[in-house]
């Protein structure tokens, strides 16, 4: 079972990754993204919607949006961690259980 320190460390790492991906996307984007608020899930969800909408629109126009797969994954990871759901920990536990079973 992860400790509170482990959870905090994991959240800090996820926020660093998100900030890095956000900066890369922003530099490549023609139109600036909304401000990054990592503690506010509602703000992160809106940011995710904006990125998804831009990607969808860029497929129908000649203006291509920057690649957003890593940014979208980073946003989702921070949203889940803010809700105390660590997808990486769950995946690691599932893989360990599967390896044990075989």
PDB file of C-alpha atoms in Angstrom:
ATOM      1  CA  UNK A   1       0.000   0.000   0.000  1.00  0.00           C
ATOM      2  CA  UNK A   2       1.509   3.359  -1.021  1.00  0.00           C
ATOM      3  CA  UNK A   3       2.177   5.892   1.701  1.00  0.00           C
ATOM      4  CA  UNK A   4       1.037   9.487   1.655  1.00  0.00           C
ATOM      5  CA  UNK A   5       4.599  10.493   0.729  1.00  0.00           C
ATOM      6  CA  UNK A   6       4.565   8.064  -2.218  1.00  0.00           C
ATOM      7  CA  UNK A   7       1.270   9.524  -3.445  1.00  0.00           C
ATOM      8  CA  UNK A   8       2.579  13.071  -3.136  1.00  0.00           C
ATOM      9  CA  UNK A   9       5.800  12.157  -4.966  1.00  0.00           C
ATOM     10  CA  UNK A  10       3.801  10.514  -7.754  1.00  0.00           C
ATOM     11  CA  UNK A  11       1.579  13.606  -8.074  1.00  0.00           C
ATOM     12  CA  UNK A  12       4.610  15.912  -8.220  1.00  0.00           C
ATOM     13  CA  UNK A  13       6.137  13.753 -10.981  1.00  0.00           C
ATOM     14  CA  UNK A  14       2.861  13.763 -12.924  1.00  0.00           C
ATOM     15  CA  UNK A  15       2.548  17.548 -12.609  1.00  0.00           C
ATOM     16  CA  UNK A  16       6.131  17.984 -13.852  1.00  0.00           C
ATOM     17  CA  UNK A  17       5.366  15.781 -16.863  1.00  0.00           C
ATOM     18  CA  UNK A  18       2.131  17.664 -17.529  1.00  0.00           C
ATOM     19  CA  UNK A  19       3.885  21.034 -17.308  1.00  0.00           C
ATOM     20  CA  UNK A  20       6.562  19.876 -19.736  1.00  0.00           C
ATOM     21  CA  UNK A  21       4.031  18.509 -22.246  1.00  0.00           C
ATOM     22  CA  UNK A  22       1.869  21.631 -21.854  1.00  0.00           C
ATOM     23  CA  UNK A  23       4.865  23.857 -22.629  1.00  0.00           C
ATOM     24  CA  UNK A  24       5.837  21.777 -25.690  1.00  0.00           C
ATOM     25  CA  UNK A  25       2.279  21.864 -27.022  1.00  0.00           C
ATOM     26  CA  UNK A  26       1.918  25.598 -26.340  1.00  0.00           C
ATOM     27  CA  UNK A  27       5.118  26.392 -28.219  1.00  0.00           C
ATOM     28  CA  UNK A  28       3.921  24.448 -31.256  1.00  0.00           C
ATOM     29  CA  UNK A  29       0.326  25.681 -31.164  1.00  0.00           C
ATOM     30  CA  UNK A  30      -0.851  28.669 -33.171  1.00  0.00           C
ATOM     31  CA  UNK A  31      -3.425  29.680 -30.549  1.00  0.00           C
ATOM     32  CA  UNK A  32      -2.470  29.769 -26.878  1.00  0.00           C
ATOM     33  CA  UNK A  33      -3.934  27.205 -24.474  1.00  0.00           C
ATOM     34  CA  UNK A  34      -5.888  28.184 -21.353  1.00  0.00           C
ATOM     35  CA  UNK A  35      -3.802  28.640 -18.213  1.00  0.00           C
ATOM     36  CA  UNK A  36      -2.566  25.462 -16.548  1.00  0.00           C
ATOM     37  CA  UNK A  37      -4.098  24.915 -13.094  1.00  0.00           C
ATOM     38  CA  UNK A  38      -2.893  21.535 -11.852  1.00  0.00           C
ATOM     39  CA  UNK A  39      -4.846  21.491  -8.574  1.00  0.00           C
ATOM     40  CA  UNK A  40      -8.234  22.169 -10.187  1.00  0.00           C
ATOM     41  CA  UNK A  41      -9.771  19.136 -11.901  1.00  0.00           C
ATOM     42  CA  UNK A  42     -12.490  21.234 -13.526  1.00  0.00           C
ATOM     43  CA  UNK A  43      -9.847  23.432 -15.153  1.00  0.00           C
ATOM     44  CA  UNK A  44      -7.890  20.345 -16.269  1.00  0.00           C
ATOM     45  CA  UNK A  45     -11.036  18.808 -17.769  1.00  0.00           C
ATOM     46  CA  UNK A  46     -11.686  22.012 -19.730  1.00  0.00           C
ATOM     47  CA  UNK A  47      -8.082  22.011 -20.938  1.00  0.00           C
ATOM     48  CA  UNK A  48      -8.482  18.404 -22.076  1.00  0.00           C
ATOM     49  CA  UNK A  49     -11.660  19.354 -23.966  1.00  0.00           C
ATOM     50  CA  UNK A  50      -9.842  22.234 -25.692  1.00  0.00           C
ATOM     51  CA  UNK A  51      -6.993  19.971 -26.786  1.00  0.00           C
ATOM     52  CA  UNK A  52      -9.400  17.309 -28.056  1.00  0.00           C
ATOM     53  CA  UNK A  53     -11.465  19.907 -29.918  1.00  0.00           C
ATOM     54  CA  UNK A  54      -8.382  21.397 -31.556  1.00  0.00           C
ATOM     55  CA  UNK A  55      -7.245  17.980 -32.681  1.00  0.00           C
ATOM     56  CA  UNK A  56     -10.689  17.187 -34.068  1.00  0.00           C
ATOM     57  CA  UNK A  57     -10.915  20.495 -35.915  1.00  0.00           C
ATOM     58  CA  UNK A  58      -7.406  20.184 -37.316  1.00  0.00           C
ATOM     59  CA  UNK A  59      -8.365  16.957 -39.049  1.00  0.00           C
ATOM     60  CA  UNK A  60     -10.937  18.886 -41.068  1.00  0.00           C
ATOM     61  CA  UNK A  61      -8.766  21.872 -41.963  1.00  0.00           C
ATOM     62  CA  UNK A  62      -5.327  22.578 -43.340  1.00  0.00           C
ATOM     63  CA  UNK A  63      -4.201  24.040 -39.989  1.00  0.00           C
ATOM     64  CA  UNK A  64      -2.788  21.079 -38.134  1.00  0.00           C
ATOM     65  CA  UNK A  65      -2.760  21.039 -34.342  1.00  0.00           C
ATOM     66  CA  UNK A  66       0.408  19.838 -32.622  1.00  0.00           C
ATOM     67  CA  UNK A  67       0.530  16.205 -31.514  1.00  0.00           C
ATOM     68  CA  UNK A  68      -1.357  15.945 -28.257  1.00  0.00           C
ATOM     69  CA  UNK A  69      -1.264  12.280 -27.200  1.00  0.00           C
ATOM     70  CA  UNK A  70       1.289  12.812 -24.424  1.00  0.00           C
ATOM     71  CA  UNK A  71      -0.408  16.021 -23.271  1.00  0.00           C
ATOM     72  CA  UNK A  72      -3.812  14.317 -23.092  1.00  0.00           C
ATOM     73  CA  UNK A  73      -2.346  11.374 -21.157  1.00  0.00           C
ATOM     74  CA  UNK A  74      -0.602  13.757 -18.741  1.00  0.00           C
ATOM     75  CA  UNK A  75      -3.792  15.746 -18.126  1.00  0.00           C
ATOM     76  CA  UNK A  76      -5.765  12.554 -17.474  1.00  0.00           C
ATOM     77  CA  UNK A  77      -3.055  11.246 -15.141  1.00  0.00           C
ATOM     78  CA  UNK A  78      -3.103  14.401 -12.987  1.00  0.00           C
ATOM     79  CA  UNK A  79      -6.922  14.439 -12.893  1.00  0.00           C
ATOM     80  CA  UNK A  80      -6.937  10.829 -11.677  1.00  0.00           C
ATOM     81  CA  UNK A  81      -4.163  11.446  -9.131  1.00  0.00           C
ATOM     82  CA  UNK A  82      -6.056  14.456  -7.774  1.00  0.00           C
ATOM     83  CA  UNK A  83      -8.914  11.989  -7.192  1.00  0.00           C
ATOM     84  CA  UNK A  84      -6.532   9.500  -5.454  1.00  0.00           C
ATOM     85  CA  UNK A  85      -6.558   7.050  -8.368  1.00  0.00           C
ATOM     86  CA  UNK A  86      -3.079   6.009  -9.499  1.00  0.00           C
ATOM     87  CA  UNK A  87      -3.415   4.214 -12.826  1.00  0.00           C
ATOM     88  CA  UNK A  88       0.294   3.335 -12.920  1.00  0.00           C
ATOM     89  CA  UNK A  89       0.120   1.664  -9.507  1.00  0.00           C
ATOM     90  CA  UNK A  90      -2.998  -0.274 -10.503  1.00  0.00           C
ATOM     91  CA  UNK A  91      -1.386  -1.367 -13.779  1.00  0.00           C
ATOM     92  CA  UNK A  92       1.764  -2.477 -11.938  1.00  0.00           C
ATOM     93  CA  UNK A  93      -0.302  -4.438  -9.401  1.00  0.00           C
ATOM     94  CA  UNK A  94      -2.305  -6.097 -12.181  1.00  0.00           C
ATOM     95  CA  UNK A  95       0.876  -7.036 -14.054  1.00  0.00           C
ATOM     96  CA  UNK A  96       2.397  -8.478 -10.883  1.00  0.00           C
ATOM     97  CA  UNK A  97      -0.762 -10.483 -10.196  1.00  0.00           C
ATOM     98  CA  UNK A  98      -0.808 -11.785 -13.780  1.00  0.00           C
ATOM     99  CA  UNK A  99       2.871 -12.790 -13.556  1.00  0.00           C
ATOM    100  CA  UNK A 100       2.187 -14.543 -10.272  1.00  0.00           C
ATOM    101  CA  UNK A 101      -0.749 -16.448 -11.746  1.00  0.00           C
ATOM    102  CA  UNK A 102       1.262 -17.790 -14.678  1.00  0.00           C
TER     103      UNK A 102
END
